[in-house]
mmCIF file of C-alpha atoms and ligand atoms in Angstrom:
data_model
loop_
_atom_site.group_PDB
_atom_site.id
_atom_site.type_symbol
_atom_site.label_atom_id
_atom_site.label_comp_id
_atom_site.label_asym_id
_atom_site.label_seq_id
_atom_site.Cartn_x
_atom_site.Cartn_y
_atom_site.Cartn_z
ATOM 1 C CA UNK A 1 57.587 135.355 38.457
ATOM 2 C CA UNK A 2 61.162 135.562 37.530
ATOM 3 C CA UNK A 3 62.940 139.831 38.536
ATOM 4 C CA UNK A 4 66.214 141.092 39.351
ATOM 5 C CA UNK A 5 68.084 143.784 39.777
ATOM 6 C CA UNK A 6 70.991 144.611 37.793
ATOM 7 C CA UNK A 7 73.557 147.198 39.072
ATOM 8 C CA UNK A 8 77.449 147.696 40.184
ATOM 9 C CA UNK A 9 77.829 147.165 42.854
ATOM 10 C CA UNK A 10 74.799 145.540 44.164
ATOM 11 C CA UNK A 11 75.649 143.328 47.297
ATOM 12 C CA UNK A 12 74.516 145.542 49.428
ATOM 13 C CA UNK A 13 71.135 146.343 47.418
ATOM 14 C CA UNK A 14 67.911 146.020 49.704
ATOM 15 C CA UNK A 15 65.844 145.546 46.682
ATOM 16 C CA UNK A 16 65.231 141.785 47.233
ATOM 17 C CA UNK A 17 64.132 141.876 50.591
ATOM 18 C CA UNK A 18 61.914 145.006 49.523
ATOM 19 C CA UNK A 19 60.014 142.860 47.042
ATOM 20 C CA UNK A 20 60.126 139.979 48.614
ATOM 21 C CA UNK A 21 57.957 141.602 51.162
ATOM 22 C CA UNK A 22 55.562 142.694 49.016
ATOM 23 C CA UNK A 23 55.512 139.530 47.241
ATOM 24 C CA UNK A 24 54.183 137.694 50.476
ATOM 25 C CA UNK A 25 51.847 140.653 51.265
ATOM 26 C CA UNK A 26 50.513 139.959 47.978
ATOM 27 C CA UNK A 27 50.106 136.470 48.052
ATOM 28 C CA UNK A 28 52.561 136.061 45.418
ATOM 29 C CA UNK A 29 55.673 133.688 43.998
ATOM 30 C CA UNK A 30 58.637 135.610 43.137
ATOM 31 C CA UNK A 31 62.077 135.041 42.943
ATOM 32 C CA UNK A 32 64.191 138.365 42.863
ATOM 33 C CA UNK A 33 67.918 138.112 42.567
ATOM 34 C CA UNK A 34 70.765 140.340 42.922
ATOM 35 C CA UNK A 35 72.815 140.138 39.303
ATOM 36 C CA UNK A 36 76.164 142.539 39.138
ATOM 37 C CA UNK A 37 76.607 144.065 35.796
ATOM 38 C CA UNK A 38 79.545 146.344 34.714
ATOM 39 C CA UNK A 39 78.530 148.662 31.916
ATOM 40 C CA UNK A 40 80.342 145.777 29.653
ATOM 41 C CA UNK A 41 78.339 143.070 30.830
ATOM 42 C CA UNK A 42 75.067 144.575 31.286
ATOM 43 C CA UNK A 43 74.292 143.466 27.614
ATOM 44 C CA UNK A 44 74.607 140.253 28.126
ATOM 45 C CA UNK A 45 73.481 139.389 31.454
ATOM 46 C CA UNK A 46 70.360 140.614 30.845
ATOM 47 C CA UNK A 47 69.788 138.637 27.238
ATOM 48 C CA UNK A 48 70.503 135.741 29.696
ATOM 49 C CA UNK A 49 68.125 136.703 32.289
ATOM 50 C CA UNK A 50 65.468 137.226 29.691
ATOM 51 C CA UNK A 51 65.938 133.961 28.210
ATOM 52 C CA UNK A 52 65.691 132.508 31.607
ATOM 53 C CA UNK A 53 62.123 133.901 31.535
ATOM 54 C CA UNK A 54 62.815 137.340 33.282
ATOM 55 C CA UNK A 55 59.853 139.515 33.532
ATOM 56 C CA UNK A 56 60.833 142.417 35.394
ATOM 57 C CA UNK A 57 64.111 144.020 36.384
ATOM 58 C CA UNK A 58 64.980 146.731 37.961
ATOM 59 C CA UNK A 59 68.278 148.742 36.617
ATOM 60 C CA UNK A 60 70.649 150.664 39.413
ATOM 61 C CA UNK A 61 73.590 152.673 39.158
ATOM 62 C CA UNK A 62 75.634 152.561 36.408
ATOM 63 C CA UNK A 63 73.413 150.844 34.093
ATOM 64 C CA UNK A 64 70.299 153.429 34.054
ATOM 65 C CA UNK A 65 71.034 155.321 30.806
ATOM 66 C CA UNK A 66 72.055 151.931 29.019
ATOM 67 C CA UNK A 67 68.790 150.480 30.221
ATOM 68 C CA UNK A 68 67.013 153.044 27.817
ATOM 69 C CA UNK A 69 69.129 151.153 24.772
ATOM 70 C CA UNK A 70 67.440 147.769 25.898
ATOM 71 C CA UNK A 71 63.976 148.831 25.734
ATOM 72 C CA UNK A 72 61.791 148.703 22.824
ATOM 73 C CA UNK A 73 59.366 151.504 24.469
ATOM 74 C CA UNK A 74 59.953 154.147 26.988
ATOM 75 C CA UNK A 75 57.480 155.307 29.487
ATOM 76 C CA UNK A 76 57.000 159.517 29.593
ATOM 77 C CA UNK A 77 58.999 159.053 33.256
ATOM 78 C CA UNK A 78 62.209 157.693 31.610
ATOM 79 C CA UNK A 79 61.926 159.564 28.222
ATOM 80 C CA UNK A 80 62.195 162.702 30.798
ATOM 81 C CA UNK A 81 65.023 161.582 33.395
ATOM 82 C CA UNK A 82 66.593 159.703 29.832
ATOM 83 C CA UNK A 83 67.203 157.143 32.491
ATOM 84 C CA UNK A 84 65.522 153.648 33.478
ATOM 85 C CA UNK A 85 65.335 152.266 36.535
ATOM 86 C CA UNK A 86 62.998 149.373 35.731
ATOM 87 C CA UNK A 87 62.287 146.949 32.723
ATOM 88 C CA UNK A 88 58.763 145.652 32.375
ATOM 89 C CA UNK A 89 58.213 142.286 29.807
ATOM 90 C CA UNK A 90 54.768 142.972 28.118
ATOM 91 C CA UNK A 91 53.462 141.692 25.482
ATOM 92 C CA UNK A 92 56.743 140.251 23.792
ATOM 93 C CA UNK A 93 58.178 143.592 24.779
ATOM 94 C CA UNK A 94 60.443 145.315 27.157
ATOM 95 C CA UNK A 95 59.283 148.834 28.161
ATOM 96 C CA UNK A 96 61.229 151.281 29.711
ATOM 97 C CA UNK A 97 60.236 152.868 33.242
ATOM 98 C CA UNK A 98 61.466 155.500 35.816
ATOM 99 C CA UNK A 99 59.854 155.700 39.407
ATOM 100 C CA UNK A 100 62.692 157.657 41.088
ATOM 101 C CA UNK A 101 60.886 160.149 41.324
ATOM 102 C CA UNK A 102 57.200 159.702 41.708
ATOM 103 C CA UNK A 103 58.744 157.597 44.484
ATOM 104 C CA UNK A 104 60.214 160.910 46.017
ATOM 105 C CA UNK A 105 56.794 162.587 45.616
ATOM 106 C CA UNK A 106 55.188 159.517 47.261
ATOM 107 C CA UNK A 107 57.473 159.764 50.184
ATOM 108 C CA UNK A 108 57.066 163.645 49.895
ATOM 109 C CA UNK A 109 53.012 163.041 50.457
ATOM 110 C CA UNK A 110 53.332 160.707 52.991
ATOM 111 C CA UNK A 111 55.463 163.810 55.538
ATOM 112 C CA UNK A 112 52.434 165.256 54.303
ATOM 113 C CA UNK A 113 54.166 167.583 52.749
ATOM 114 C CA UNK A 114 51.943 170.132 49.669
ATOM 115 C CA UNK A 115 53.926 169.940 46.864
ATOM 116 C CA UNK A 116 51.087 171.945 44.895
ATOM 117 C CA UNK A 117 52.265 176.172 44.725
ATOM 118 C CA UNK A 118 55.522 174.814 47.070
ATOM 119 C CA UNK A 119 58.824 176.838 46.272
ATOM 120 C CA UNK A 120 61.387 173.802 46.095
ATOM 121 C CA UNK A 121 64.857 173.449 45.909
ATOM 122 C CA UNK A 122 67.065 170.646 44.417
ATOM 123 C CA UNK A 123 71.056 170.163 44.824
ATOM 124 C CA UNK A 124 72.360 168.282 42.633
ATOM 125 C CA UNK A 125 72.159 167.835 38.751
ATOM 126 C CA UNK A 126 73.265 164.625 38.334
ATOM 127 C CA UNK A 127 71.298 161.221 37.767
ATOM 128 C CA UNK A 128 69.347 161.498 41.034
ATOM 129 C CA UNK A 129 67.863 164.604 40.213
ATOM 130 C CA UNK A 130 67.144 164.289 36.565
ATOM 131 C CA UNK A 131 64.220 161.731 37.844
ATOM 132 C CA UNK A 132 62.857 164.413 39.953
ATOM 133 C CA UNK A 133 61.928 167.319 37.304
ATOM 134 C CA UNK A 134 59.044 165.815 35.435
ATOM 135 C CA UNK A 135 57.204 164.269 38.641
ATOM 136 C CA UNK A 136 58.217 167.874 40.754
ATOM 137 C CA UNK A 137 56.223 170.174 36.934
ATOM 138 C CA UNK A 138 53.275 167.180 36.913
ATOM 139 C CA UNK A 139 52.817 167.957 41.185
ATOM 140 C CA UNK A 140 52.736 171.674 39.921
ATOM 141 C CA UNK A 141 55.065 173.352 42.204
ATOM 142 C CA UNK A 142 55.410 176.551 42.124
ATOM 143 C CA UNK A 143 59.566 176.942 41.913
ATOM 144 C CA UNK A 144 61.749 174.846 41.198
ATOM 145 C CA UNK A 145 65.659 175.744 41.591
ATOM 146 C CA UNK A 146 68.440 173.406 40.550
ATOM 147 C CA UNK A 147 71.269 174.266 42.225
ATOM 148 C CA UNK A 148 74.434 172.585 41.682
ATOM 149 C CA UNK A 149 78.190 172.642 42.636
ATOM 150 C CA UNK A 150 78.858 172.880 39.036
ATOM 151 C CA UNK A 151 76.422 175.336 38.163
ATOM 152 C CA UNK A 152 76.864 175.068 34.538
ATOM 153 C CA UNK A 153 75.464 171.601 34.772
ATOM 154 C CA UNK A 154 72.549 172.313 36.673
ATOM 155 C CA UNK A 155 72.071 175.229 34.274
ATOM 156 C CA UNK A 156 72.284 173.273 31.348
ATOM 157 C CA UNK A 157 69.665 170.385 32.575
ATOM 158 C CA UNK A 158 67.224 173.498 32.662
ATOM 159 C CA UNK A 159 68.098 174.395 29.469
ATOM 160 C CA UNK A 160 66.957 170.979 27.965
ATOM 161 C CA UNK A 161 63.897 170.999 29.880
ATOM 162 C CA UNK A 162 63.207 174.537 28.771
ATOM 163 C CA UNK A 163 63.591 173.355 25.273
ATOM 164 C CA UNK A 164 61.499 169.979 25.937
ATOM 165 C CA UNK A 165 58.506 172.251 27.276
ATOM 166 C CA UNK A 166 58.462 174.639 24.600
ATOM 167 C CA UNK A 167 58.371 172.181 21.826
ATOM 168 C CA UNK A 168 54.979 170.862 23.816
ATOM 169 C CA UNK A 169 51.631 171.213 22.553
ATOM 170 C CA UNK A 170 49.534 173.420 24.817
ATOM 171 C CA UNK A 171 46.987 170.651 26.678
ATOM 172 C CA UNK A 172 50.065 170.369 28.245
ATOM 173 C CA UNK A 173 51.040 173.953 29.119
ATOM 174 C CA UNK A 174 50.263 173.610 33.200
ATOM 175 C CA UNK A 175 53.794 172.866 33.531
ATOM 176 C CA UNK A 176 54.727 176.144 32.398
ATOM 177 C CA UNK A 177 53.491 177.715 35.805
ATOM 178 C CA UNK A 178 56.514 176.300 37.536
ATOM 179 C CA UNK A 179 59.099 178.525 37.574
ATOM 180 C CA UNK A 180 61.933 176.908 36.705
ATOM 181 C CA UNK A 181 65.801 177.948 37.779
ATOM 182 C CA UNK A 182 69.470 177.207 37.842
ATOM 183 C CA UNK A 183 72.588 178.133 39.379
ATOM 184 C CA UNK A 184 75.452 177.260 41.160
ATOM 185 C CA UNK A 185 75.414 176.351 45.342
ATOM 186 C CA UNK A 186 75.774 180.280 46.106
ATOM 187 C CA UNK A 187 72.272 180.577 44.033
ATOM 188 C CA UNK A 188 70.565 177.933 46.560
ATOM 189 C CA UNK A 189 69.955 181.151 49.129
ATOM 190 C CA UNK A 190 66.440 182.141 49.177
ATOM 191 C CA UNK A 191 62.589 181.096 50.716
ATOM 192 C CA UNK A 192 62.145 177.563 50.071
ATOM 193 C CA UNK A 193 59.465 175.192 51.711
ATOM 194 C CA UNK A 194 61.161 172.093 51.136
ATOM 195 C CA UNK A 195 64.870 171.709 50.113
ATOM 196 C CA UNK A 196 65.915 168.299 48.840
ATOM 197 C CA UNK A 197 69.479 166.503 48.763
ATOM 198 C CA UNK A 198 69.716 164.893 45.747
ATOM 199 C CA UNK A 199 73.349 164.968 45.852
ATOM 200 C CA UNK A 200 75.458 161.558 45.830
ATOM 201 C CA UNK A 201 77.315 163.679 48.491
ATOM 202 C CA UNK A 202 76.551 161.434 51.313
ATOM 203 C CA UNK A 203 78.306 159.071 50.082
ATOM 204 C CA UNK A 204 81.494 160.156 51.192
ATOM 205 C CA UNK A 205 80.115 161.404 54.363
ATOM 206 C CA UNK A 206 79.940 165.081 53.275
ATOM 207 C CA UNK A 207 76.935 167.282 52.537
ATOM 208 C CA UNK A 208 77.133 170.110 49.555
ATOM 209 C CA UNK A 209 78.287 173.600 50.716
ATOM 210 C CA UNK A 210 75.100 175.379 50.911
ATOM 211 C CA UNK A 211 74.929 178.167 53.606
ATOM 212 C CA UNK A 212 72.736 178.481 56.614
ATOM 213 C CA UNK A 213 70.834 180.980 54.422
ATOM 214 C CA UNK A 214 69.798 178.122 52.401
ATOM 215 C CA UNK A 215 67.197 176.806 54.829
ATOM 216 C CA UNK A 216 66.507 180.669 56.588
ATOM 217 C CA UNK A 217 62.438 179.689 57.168
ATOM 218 C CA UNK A 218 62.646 175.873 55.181
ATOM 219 C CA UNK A 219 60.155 173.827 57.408
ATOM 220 C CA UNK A 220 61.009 170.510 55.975
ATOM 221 C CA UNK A 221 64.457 169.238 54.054
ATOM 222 C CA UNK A 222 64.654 165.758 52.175
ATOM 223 C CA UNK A 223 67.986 163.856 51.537
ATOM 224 C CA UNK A 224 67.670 160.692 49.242
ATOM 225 C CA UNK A 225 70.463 159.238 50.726
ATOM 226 C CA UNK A 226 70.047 156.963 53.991
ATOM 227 C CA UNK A 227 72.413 154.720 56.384
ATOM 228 C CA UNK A 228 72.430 153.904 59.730
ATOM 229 C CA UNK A 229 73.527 157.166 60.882
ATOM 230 C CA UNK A 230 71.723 160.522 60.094
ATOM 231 C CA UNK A 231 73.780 162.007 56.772
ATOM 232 C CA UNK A 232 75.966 165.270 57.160
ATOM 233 C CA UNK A 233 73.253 166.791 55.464
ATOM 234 C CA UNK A 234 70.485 165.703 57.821
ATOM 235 C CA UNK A 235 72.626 166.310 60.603
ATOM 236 C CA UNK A 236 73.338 169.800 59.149
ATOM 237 C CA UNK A 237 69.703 170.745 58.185
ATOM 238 C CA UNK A 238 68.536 169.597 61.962
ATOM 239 C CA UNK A 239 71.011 171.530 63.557
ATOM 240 C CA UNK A 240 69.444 174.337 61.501
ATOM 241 C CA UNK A 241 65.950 174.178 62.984
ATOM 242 C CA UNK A 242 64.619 172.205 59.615
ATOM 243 C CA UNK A 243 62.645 168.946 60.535
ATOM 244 C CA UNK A 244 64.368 166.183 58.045
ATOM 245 C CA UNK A 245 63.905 162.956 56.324
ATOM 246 C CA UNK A 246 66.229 160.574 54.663
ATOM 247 C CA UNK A 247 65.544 158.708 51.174
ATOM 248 C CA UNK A 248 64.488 155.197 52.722
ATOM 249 C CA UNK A 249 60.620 155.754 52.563
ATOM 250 C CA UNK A 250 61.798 156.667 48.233
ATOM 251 C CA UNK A 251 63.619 153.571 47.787
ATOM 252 C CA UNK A 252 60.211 151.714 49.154
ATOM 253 C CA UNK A 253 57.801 154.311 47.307
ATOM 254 C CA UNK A 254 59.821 153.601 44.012
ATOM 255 C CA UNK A 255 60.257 149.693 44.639
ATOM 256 C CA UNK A 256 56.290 149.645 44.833
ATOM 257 C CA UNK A 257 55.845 151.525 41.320
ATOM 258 C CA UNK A 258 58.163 148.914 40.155
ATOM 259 C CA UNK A 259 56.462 146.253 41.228
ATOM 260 C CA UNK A 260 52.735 147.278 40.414
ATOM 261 C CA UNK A 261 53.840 147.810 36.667
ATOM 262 C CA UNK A 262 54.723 143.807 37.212
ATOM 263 C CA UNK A 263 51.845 142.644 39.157
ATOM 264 C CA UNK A 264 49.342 144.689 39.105
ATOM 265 C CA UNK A 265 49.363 144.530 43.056
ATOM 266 C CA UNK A 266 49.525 147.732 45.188
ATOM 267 C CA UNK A 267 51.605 146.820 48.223
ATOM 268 C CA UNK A 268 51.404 148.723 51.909
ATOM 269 C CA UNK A 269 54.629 150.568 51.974
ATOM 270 C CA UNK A 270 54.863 151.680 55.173
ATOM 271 C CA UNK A 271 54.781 148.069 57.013
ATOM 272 C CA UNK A 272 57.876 147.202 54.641
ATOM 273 C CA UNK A 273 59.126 150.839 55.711
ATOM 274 C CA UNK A 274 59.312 150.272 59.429
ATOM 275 C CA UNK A 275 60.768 146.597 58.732
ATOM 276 C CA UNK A 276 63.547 147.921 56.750
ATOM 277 C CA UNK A 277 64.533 150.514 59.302
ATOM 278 C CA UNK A 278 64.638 148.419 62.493
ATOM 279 C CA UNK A 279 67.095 146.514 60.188
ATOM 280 C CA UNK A 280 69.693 149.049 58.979
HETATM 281 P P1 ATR B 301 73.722 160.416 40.966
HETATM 282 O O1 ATR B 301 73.251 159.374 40.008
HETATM 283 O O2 ATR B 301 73.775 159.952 42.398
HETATM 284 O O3 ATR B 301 73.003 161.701 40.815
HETATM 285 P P2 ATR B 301 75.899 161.585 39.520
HETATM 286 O O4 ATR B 301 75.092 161.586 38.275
HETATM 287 O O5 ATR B 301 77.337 161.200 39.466
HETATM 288 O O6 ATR B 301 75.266 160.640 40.616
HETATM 289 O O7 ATR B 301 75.774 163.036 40.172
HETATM 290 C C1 ATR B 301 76.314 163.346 41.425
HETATM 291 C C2 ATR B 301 75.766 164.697 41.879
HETATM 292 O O8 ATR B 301 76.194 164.948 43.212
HETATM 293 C C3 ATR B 301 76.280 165.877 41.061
HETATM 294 O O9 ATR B 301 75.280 166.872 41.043
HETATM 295 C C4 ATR B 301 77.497 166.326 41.875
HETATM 296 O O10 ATR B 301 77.881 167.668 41.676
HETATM 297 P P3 ATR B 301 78.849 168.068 40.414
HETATM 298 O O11 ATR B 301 77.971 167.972 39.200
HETATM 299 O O12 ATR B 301 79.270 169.456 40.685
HETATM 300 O O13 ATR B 301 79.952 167.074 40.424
HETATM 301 C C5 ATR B 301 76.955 166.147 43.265
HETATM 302 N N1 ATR B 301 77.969 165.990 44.324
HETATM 303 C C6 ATR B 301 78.676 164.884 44.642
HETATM 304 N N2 ATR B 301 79.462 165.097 45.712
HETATM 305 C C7 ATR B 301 79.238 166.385 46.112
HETATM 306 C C8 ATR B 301 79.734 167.205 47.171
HETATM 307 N N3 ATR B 301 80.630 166.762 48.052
HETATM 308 N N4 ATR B 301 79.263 168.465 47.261
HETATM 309 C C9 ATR B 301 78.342 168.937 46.383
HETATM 310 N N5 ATR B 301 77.841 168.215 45.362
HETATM 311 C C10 ATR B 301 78.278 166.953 45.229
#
């Protein structure tokens, strides 16, 4: 079974390992490259990858919006984050998928952490976060706030989900239990059981300027980014009396959505979990 992921850059992408250790827990033959794609050459690399007899791909920053242009059908996860991070070959067609974030949730679940009734905060309103809102309504928490350090942004995401809910028929109206909010980082002060990074803050070794007040009785805080190190924002939310986790268990959590919508196969995260991290 010919996959790949497709992304810029993507040297440093743990992907193929990831898969390649399901693959053997699976009993399976894969081969999973690493193919770098600009925006420019996305197009094209991919037509040659699915002539090659591609199967499956997954699609990682900056190519998840133009994903959604190469896939015949989208999946209600990527119609929602209007992003795709993986490209499933079925019957003669490619569809469209998003696990971001039911791979948060997973990870969420496996802290044991209630997302059902849960007031939850998110920073950031960018990419990363967009994946979160539909899995965070389907979990039916009970608050979600988007808080951003361009509130507009954040305030305008709600907006469109706003709009997207009301134009849904009723069998669906659960969602409309979570409360759903926006505002800029100074709005990000309140009660919240779980706060979540979803920031691309850490990438520059910085943490968004959210107050102590943020996490005044938050038991548990989430960033999705990882490294060797704790992240300013982990280090930040420890040294403010909130246990924390970083977003390695979510890249493993979404990597095994990916690959069951290939296989079929339902690998054991958490073996491939503790691999990954005594190799960081
Ligand atoms: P991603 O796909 O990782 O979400 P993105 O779509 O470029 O990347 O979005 C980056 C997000 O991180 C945005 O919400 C951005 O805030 P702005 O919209 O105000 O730019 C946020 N971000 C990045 N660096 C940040 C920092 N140092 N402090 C606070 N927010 C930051």
């Amino acid at each position: 079974m010919k996959l790949a992921v497709f992304g810029s850059p993507i040297a440093h992408s743990r992907s193929p390992e990831i898969h390649q250790a399901f693959a053997e827990q699976t009993g399976r033959e894969i081969q999973y490259e690493r193919i770098l794609a600009s925006p420019e050459e996305f197009s094209e690399r991919f037509a040659q990858f699915a002539a090659a007899e591609g199967v499956g791909a997954n699609v990682t920053v900056p190519l998840k919006e133009l994903a959604l242009g190469f896939s015949k059908r989208l999946s209600p996860r990527a119609e929602q984050a209007q992003a795709v991070n993986t490209l499933i070959f079925r019957d003669g067609e490619w569809l469209g998928h998003n696990t971001d974030g039911d791979g948060l949730v997973a990870d969420l679940f496996r802290f044991g952490q209630a997302l059902r009734g849960a007031r939850v905060l998110l920073i950031g309103a960018g990419g990363a976060a967009r994946g979160v809102i539909g899995p965070m309504l389907d979990a039916e928490v009970a608050h979600l706030h988007i808080a951003n350090r361009s509130g507009t942004k954040a305030e305008n995401l709600v907006a469109e989900w706003q709009q997207r809910l009301a134009g849904q028929h009723h069998a669906q109206a659960k969602v409309f239990f979570t409360l759903l909010s926006a505002g800029d980082l100074a709005s990000a002060n309140g009660q919240w059981d779980i706060v979540i990074n979803a920031t691309s803050s850490s990438l520059t070794d910085e943490r968004p300027a959210v107050t102590e007040a943020t996490l005044a009785n938050t038991p548990f805080c989430y960033d999705m980014g990882y490294g060797k190190q704790p992240t300013a924002f982990m280090q930040w939310a420890k040294a403010n009396h909130c246990a924390v986790a970083d977003g390695l268990g979510m890249l493993v959590e979404q990597a095994a959505l990916s690959y069951f919508q290939w296989t079929g196969d339902i690998p054991d995260t958490q073996v491939v979990l503790d691999s990954l991290r005594s190799r960081l």
